Short mmCIF file of C-alpha atoms and ligand atoms in Angstrom, two decimals:
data_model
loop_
_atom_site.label_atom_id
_atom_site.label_comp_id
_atom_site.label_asym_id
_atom_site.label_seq_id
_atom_site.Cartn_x
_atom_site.Cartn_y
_atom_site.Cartn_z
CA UNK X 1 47.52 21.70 86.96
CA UNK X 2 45.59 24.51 88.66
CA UNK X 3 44.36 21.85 91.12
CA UNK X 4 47.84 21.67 92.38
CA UNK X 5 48.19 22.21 95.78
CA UNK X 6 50.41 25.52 96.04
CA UNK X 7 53.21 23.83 98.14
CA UNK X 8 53.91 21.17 95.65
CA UNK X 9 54.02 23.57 92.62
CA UNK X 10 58.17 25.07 92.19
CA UNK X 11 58.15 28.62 92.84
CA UNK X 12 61.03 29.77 90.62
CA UNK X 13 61.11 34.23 91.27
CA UNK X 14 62.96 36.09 88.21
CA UNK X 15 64.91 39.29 90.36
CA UNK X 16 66.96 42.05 88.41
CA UNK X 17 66.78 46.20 88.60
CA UNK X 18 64.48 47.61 86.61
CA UNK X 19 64.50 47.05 82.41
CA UNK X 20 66.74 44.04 82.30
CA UNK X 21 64.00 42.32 80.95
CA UNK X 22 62.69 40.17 83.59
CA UNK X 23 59.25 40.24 82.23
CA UNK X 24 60.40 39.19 78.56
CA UNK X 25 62.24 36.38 80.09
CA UNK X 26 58.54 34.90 81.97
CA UNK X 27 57.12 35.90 78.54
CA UNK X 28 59.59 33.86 76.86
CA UNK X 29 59.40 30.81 78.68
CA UNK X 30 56.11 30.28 79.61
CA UNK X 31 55.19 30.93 75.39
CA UNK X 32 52.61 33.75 76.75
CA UNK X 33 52.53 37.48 77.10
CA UNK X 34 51.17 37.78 80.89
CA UNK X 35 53.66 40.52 82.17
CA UNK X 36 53.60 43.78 80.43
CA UNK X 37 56.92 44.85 78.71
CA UNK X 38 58.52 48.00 78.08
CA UNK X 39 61.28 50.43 77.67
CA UNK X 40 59.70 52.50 80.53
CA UNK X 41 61.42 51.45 83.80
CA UNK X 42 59.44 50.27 86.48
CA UNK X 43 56.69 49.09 84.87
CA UNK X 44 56.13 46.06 86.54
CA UNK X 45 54.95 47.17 89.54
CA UNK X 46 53.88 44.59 92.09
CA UNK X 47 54.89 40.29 91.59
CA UNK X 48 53.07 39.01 88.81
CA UNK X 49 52.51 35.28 89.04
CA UNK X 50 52.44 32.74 86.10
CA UNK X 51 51.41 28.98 86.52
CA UNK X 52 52.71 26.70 84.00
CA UNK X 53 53.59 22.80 83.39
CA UNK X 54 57.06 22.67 82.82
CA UNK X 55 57.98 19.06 81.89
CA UNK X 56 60.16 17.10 82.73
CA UNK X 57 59.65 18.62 86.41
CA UNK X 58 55.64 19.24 86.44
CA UNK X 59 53.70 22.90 87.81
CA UNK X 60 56.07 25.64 88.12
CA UNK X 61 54.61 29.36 89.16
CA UNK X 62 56.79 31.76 87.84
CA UNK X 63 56.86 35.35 90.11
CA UNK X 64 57.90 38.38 88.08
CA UNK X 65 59.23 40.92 90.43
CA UNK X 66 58.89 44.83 90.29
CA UNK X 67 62.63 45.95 89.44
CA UNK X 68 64.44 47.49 91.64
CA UNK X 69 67.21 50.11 91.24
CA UNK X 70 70.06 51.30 93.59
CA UNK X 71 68.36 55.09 93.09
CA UNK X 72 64.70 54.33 92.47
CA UNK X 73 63.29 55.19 95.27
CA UNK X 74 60.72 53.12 94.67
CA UNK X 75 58.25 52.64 97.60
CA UNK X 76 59.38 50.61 100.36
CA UNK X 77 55.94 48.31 99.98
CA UNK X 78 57.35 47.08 96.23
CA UNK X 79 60.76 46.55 98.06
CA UNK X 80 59.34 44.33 100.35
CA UNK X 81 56.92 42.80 98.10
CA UNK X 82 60.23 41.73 96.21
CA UNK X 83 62.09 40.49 99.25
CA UNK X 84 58.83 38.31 99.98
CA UNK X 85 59.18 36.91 96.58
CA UNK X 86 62.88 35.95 97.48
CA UNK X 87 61.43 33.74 100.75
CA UNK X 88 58.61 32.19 98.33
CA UNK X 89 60.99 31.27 95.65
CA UNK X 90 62.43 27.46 95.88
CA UNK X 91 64.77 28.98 92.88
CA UNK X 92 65.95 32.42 92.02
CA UNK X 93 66.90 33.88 88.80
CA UNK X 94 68.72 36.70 88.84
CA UNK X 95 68.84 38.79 85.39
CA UNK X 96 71.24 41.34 84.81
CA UNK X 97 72.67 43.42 81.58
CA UNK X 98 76.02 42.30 80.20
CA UNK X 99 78.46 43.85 82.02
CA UNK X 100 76.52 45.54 84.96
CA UNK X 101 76.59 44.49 88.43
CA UNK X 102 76.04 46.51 91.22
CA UNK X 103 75.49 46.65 94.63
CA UNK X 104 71.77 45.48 94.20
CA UNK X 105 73.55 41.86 91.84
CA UNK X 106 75.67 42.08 94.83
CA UNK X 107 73.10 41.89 97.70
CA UNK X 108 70.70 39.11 95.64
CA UNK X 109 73.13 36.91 95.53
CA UNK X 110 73.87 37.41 98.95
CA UNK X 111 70.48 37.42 100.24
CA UNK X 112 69.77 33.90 98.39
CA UNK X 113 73.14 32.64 99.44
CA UNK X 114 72.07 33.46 103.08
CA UNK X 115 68.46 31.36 102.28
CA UNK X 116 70.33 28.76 100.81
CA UNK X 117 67.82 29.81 97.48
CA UNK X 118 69.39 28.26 94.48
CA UNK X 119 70.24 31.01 92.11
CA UNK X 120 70.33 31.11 88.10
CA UNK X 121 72.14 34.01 86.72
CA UNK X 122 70.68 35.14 83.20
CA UNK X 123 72.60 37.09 81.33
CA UNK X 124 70.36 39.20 79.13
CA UNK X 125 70.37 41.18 75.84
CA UNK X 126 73.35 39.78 74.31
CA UNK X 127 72.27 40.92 71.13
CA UNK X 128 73.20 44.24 71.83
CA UNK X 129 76.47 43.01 71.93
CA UNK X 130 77.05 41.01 68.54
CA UNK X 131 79.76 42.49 67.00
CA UNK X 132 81.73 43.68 70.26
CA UNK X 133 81.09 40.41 72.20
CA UNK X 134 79.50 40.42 75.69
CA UNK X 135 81.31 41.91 77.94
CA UNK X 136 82.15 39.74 80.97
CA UNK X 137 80.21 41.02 84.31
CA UNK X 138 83.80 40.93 86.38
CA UNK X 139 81.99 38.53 88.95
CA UNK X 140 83.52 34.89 89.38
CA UNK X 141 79.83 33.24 89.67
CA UNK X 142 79.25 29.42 89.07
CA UNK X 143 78.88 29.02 85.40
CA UNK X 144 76.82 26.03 85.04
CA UNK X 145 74.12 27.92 86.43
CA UNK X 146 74.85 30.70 84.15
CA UNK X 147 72.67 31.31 80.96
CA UNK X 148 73.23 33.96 78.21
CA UNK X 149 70.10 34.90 76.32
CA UNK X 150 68.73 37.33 74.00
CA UNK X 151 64.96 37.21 74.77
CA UNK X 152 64.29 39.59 71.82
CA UNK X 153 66.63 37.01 69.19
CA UNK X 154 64.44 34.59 70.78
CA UNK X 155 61.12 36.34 70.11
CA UNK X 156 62.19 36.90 66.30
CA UNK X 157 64.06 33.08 66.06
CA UNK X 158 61.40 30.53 67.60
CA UNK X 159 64.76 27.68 67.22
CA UNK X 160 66.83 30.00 69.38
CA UNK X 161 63.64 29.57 71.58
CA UNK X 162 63.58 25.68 71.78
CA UNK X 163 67.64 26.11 72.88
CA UNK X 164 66.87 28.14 75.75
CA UNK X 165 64.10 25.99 76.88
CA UNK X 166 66.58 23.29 76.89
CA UNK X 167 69.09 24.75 78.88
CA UNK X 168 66.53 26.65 81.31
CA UNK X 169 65.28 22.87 81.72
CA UNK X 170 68.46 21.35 82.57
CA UNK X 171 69.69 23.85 84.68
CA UNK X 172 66.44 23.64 86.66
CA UNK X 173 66.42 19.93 86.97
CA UNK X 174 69.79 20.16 88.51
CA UNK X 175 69.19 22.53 91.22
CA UNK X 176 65.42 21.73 92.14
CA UNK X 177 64.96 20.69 95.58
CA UNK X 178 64.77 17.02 95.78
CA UNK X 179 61.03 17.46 97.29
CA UNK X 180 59.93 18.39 93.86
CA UNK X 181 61.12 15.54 92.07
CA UNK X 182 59.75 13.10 95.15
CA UNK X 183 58.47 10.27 93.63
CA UNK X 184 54.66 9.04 93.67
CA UNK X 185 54.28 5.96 95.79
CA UNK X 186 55.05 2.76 94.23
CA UNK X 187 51.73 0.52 94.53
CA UNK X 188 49.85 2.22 97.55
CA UNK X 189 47.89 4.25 95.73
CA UNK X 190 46.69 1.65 93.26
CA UNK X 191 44.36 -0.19 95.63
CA UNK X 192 41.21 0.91 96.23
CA UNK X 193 40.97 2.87 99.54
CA UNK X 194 36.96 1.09 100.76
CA UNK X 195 38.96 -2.36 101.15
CA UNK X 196 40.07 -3.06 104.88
CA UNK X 197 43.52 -4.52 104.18
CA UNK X 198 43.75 -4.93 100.58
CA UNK X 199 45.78 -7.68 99.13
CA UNK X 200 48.26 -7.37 96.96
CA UNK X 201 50.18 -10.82 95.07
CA UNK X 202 53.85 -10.64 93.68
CA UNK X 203 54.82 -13.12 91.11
CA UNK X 204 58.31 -13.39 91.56
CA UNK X 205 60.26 -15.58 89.23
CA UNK X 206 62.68 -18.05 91.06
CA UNK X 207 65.13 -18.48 88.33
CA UNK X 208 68.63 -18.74 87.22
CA UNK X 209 68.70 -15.08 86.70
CA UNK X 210 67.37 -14.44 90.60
CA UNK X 211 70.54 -13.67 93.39
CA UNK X 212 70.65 -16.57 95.63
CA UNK X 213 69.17 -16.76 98.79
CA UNK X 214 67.22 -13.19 98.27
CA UNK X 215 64.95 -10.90 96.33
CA UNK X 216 64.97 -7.89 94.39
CA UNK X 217 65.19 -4.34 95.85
CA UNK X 218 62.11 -3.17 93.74
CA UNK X 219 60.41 -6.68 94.93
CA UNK X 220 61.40 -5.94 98.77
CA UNK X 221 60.25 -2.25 98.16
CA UNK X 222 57.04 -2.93 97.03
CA UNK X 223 56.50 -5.09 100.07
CA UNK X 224 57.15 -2.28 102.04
CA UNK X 225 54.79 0.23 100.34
CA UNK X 226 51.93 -1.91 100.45
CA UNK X 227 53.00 -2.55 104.02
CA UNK X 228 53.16 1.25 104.36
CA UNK X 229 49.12 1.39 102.50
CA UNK X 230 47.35 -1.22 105.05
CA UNK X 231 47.70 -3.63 102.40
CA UNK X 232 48.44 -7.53 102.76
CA UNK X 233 51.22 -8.98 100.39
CA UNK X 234 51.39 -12.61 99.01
CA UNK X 235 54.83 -13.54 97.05
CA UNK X 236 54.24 -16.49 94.76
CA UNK X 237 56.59 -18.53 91.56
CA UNK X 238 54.46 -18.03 88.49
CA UNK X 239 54.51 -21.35 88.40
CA UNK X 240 52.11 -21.62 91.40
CA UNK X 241 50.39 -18.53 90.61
CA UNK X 242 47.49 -19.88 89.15
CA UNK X 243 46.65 -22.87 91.61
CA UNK X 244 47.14 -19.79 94.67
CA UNK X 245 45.00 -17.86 92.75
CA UNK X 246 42.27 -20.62 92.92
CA UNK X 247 42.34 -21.09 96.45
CA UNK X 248 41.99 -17.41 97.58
CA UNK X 249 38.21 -16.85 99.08
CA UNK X 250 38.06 -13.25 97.66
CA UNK X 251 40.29 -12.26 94.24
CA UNK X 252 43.26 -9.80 95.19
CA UNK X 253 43.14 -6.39 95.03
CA UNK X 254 46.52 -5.75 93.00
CA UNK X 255 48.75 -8.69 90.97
CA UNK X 256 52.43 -7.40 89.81
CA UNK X 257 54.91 -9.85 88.12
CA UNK X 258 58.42 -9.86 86.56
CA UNK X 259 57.95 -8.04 83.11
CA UNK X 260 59.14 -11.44 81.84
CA UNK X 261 56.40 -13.51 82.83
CA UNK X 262 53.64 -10.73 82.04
CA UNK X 263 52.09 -13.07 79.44
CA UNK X 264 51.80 -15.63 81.64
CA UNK X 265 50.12 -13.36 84.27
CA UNK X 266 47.77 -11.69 81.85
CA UNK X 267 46.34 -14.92 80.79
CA UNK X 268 45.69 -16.61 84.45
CA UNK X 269 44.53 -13.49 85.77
CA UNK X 270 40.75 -12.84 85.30
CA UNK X 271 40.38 -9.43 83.22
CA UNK X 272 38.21 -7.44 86.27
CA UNK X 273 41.56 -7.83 88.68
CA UNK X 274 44.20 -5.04 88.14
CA UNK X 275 47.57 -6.19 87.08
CA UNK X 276 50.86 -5.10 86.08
CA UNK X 277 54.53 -5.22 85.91
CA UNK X 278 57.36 -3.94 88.87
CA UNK X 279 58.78 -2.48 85.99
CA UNK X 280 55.76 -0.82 84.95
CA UNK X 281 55.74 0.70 88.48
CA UNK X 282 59.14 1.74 88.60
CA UNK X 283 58.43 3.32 84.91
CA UNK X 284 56.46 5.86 87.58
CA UNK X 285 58.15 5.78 90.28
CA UNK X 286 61.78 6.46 88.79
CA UNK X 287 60.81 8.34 85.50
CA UNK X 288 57.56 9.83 83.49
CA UNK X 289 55.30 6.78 82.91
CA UNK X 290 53.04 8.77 80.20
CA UNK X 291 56.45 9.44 78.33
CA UNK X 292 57.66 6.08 78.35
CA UNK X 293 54.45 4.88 77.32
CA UNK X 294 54.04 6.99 74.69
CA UNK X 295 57.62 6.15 73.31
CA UNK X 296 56.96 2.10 73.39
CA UNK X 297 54.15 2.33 70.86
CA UNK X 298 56.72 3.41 68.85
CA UNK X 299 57.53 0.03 68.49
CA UNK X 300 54.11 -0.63 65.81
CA UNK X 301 56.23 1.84 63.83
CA UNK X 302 59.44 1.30 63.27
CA UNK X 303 60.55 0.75 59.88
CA UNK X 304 63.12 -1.45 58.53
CA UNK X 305 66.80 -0.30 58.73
CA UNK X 306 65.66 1.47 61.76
CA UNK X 307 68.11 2.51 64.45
CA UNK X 308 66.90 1.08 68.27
CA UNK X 309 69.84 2.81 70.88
CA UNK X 310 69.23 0.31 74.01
CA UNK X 311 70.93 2.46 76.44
CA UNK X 312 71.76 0.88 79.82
CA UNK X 313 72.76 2.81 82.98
CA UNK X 314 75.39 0.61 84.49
CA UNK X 315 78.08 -1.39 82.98
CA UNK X 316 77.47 -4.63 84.09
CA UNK X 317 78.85 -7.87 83.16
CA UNK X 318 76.46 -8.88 80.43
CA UNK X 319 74.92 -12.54 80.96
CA UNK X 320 74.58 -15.22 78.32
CA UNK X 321 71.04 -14.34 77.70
CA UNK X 322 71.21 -10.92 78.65
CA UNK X 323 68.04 -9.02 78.22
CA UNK X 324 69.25 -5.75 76.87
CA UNK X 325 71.98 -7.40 74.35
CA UNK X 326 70.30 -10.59 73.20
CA UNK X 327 66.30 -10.81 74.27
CA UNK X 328 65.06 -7.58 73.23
CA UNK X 329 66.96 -7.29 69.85
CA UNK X 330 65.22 -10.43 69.20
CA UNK X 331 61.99 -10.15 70.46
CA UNK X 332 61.75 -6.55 68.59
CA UNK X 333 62.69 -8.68 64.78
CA UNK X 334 59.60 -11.00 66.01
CA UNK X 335 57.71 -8.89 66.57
CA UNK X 336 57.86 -6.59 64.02
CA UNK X 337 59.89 -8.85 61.47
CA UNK X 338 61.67 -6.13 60.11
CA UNK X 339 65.85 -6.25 60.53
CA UNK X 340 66.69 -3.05 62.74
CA UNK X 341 69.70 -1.90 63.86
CA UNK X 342 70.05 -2.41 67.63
CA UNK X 343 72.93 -0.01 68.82
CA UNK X 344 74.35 -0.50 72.69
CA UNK X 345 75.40 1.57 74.94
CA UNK X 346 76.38 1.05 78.52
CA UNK X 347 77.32 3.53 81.54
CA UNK X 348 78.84 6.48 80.75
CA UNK X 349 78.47 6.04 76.87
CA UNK X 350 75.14 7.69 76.40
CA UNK X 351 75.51 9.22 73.17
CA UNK X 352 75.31 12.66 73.39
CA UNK X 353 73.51 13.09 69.97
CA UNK X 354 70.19 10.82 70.16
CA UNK X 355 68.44 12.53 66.75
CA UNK X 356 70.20 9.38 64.76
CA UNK X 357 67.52 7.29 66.85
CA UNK X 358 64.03 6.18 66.17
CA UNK X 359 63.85 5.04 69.30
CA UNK X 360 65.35 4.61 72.55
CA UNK X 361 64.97 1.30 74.77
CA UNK X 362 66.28 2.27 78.36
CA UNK X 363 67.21 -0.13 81.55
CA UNK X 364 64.83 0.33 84.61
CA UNK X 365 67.72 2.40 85.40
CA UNK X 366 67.87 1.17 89.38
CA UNK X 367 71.46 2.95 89.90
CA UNK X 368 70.05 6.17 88.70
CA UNK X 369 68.79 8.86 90.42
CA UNK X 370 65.02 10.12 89.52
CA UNK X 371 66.26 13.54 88.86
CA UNK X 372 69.29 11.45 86.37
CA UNK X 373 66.10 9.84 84.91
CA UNK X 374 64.20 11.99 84.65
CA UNK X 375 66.69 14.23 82.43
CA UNK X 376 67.56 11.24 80.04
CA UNK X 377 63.68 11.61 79.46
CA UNK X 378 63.85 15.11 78.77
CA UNK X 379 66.79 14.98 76.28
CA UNK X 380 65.21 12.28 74.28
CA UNK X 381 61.66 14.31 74.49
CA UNK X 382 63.30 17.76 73.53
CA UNK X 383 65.56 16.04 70.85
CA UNK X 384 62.09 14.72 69.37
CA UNK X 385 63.20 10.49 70.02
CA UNK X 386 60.92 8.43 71.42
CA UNK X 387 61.62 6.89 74.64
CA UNK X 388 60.82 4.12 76.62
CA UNK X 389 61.94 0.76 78.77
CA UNK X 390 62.20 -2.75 79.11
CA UNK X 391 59.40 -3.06 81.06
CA UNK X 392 57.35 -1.66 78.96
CA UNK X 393 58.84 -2.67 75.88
CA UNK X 394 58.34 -5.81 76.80
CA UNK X 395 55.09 -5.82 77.74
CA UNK X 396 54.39 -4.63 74.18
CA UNK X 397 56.73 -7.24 72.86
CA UNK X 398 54.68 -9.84 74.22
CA UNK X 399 51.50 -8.03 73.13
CA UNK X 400 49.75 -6.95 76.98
CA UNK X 401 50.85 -4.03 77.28
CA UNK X 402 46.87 -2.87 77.32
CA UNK X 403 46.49 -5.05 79.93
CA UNK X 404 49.65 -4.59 82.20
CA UNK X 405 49.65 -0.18 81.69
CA UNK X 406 45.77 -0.27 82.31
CA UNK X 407 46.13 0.53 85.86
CA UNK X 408 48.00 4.05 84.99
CA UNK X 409 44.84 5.19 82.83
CA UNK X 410 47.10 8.64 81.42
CA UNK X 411 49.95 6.39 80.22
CA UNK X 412 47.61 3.66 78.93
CA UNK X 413 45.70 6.93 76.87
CA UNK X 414 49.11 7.84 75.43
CA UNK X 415 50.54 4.57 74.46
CA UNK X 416 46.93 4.15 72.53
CA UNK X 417 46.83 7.19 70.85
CA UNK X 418 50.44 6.42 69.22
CA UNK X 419 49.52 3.16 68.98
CA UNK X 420 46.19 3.32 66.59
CA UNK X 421 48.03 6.71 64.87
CA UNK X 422 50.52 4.23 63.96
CA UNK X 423 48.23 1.64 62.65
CA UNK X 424 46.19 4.06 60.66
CA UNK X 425 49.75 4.92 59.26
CA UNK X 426 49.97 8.24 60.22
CA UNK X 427 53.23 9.93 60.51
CA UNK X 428 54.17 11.33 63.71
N1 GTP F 501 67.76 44.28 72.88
C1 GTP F 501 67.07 43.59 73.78
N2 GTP F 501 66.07 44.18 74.46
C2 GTP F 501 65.39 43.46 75.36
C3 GTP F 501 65.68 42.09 75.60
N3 GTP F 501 64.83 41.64 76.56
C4 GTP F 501 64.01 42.68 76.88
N4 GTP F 501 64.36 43.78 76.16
C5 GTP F 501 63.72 45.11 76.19
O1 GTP F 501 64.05 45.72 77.44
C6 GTP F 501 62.96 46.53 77.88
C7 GTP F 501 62.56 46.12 79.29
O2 GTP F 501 62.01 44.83 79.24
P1 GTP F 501 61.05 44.26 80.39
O3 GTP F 501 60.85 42.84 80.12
O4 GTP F 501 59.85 45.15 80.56
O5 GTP F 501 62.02 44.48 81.63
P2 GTP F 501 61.69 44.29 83.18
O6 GTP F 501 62.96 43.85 83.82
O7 GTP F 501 60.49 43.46 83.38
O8 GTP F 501 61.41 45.79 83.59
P3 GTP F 501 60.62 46.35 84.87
O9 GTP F 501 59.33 45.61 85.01
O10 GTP F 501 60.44 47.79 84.53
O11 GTP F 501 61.54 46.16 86.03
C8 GTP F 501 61.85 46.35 76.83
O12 GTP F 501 61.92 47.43 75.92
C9 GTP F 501 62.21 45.04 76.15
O13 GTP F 501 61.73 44.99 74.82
C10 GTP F 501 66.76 41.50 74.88
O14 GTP F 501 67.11 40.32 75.03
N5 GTP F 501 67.42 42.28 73.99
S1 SF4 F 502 68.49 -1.83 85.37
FE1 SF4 F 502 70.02 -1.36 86.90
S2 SF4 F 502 71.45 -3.10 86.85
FE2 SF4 F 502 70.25 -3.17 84.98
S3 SF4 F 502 71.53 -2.07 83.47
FE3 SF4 F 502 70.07 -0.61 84.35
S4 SF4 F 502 71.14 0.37 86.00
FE4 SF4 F 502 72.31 -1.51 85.49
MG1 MG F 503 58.74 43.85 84.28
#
């Protein structure tokens, strides 16, 4: 995480006058005591920088400014140094005392407005408020991005912790800049980079369920990235697959098929050529492969009576075979012959409380956003469920998923830690 480079890391700068506890809050969050706390005012001094991973987004660097107070007098240097810390920041959080704002509130907000900084207000110390109730800070400010916390209830109550992680998370999600949630390339950077024009084959299934006279978006946008990487594309029926495969001179660098036909691709594809799914790549490319992984060798463990939500972005007009509805319930009580209890939910119905879940199964969600995705990751992750897709789902289903996630080595690791875990009968 160290390794990454500083402009792709989210510089998030924690502002407030001096003891609102700016430095307990980076304490809090990042789980370590880096900046120095105390009752003395000004005792953070210059910006104190913290790296950390902050899932679901990735490396965050915290900056913990030297307080500032309307009568301080502090040195104009650490006034600067502050103001610099407002340019770096991609987010600011501004932390004030219940009930106090002042002209310095007054001119942070104004001075991020002006940047066009997102801005987080924290209100602090509510604890010192418990019986009286907080008192309101008389300033109309946007209340989504508004969190009350008590870092010292959360030093003494690790659960009260966990909450504020939550919200910090989904608050930040929401008002990242959409270059930090850019996704990875779809394909390009699978091929190997010493190969003048790499090739790269697309099974693509020519069936009832295909739109007439066209092909997929993810199809047609993996064309393009490998167009984008140098790379030459074949598209091929997987019933022709392995007779094109034959005549090709030198083996291709990349094969990706419908998840439905991964079987069928694993076994007339030799084992040294890379292969996988386009839902595999769009696991990446939309959400957190490693997590979804992780969450479909779940599947090995699932116990009868179990309850499987297969959640599905869109409401669409579900086919006679659909895959969410009819394949996967079945193909989960072959696979595992146990009788589980398949729950569906569709659109807007995402059940707000997932604990009742041993598992989620979600579409490749293709009308969702990344940074939507993303967050449906996160609240299954924080709530403890394991998560994953068709794509992968189904790749375990039909029993190559080794094969099809080998190409992403990290998610491969984590769907094989769960997996033998699971087969050692381990609890989680
Ligand atoms: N009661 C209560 N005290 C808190 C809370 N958070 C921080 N404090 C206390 O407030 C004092 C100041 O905390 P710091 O984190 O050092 O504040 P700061 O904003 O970094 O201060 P400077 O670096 O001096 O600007 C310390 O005595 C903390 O223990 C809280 O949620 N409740
Ligand atoms: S994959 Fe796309 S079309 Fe299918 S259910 Fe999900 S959002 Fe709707
Ligand atoms: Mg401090």
């Amino acid at each position: 995480m160290t390794g990454t480079p500083k402009a792709l890391r989210l510089h998030i700068g924690i502002f407030g006058r001096t003891n609102t506890g700016k430095s307990s809050f980076v304490n809090l969050i990042t789980g370590q005591s880096t900046s120095i706390v105390s009752p003395i005012a000004g005792t953070t001094t210059d910006v104190v920088r913290k790296s950390m991973e902050l899932l679901p987004i990735g490396p965050v660097t915290f900056l913990d400014t030297a307080g500032i107070n309307d009568d301080s007098g502090l040195g104009e240097l650490r006034i600067n140094r502050t103001h610099e810390a407002l340019n770096s920041s991609d987010i600011a959080i501004l932390l004030v005392e219940p009930g106090v704002w002042t002209k310095y509130e007054e001119g942070l907000v104004a001075d991020a407005a002006k940047q066009k900084t997102p801005l987080i207000l924290v209100i602090n110390k509510t604890d010192l408020y418990v019986d009286s109730g907080v008192p309101s800070i008389g300033k109309d400010i946007d209340s989504t991005h508004t969190m009350h916390v008590s870092c010292i209830s959360a030093e003494k109550n690790p659960a009260e912790r966990e909450l504020i992680m939550q919200e910090f998370k989904r608050i930040i999600l929401t008002l990242c800049p959409d270059e930090f949630l850019d996704p990875p390339t779809i394909l390009g950077d699978l091929l190997p980079s010493n190969v003048v024009c790499p090739h790269v084959v697309l099974i693509v299934p020519i069936d009832l369920q295909a739109p007439k006279g066209r092909i997929i978006l993810p199809q047609v946008q993996s064309i393009r990235d490998a167009l984008d990487f140098n790379a030459a594309v074949s598209v091929v029926k997987e019933s022709e697959y392995p007779m094109f495969l034959k005549k090709l001179a030198v083996p291709p660098d990349l094969v990706v098929c419908d998840s439905q036909v991964a079987n069928r691709m694993v076994a007339d594809t030799p084992k040294d050529i890379p292969c996988t799914t386009f839902s595999i790549l769009f696991s990446r490319y939309k959400g957190n492969i490693t997590t979804l992984a992780e969450g479909a060798a779940t599947i090995h463990r699932l116990k009868a009576g179990d309850k499987v939500l297969i959640a599905e972005a869109c409401s669409h007009h579900p086919l006679e075979d659909d895959i969410g509805r009819v394949k996967i319930p079945t193909w989960l009580h072959e696979k595992t012959g146990l009788n589980l209890e398949c729950t569906h939910a569709a659109g807007k119905d995402y059940p707000a409380d997932l604990s009742v879940f041993s598992l989620i199964i979600h579409c490749g969600a293709c009308t969702l956003t990344r940074r939507e995705t993303l967050w449906r990751i996160e609240q299954a992750r924080s709530t403890g469920i394991p998560i994953t897709n068709y794509g992968i789902a189904i790749s375990v289903l039909q029993g190559v998923a080794e094969r099809t996630l080998s190409p992403f080595p990290e998610a491969l690791d984590a769907y094989q830690f769960v997996k033998h875990d699971s087969e050692r009968g381990a609890t989680p």
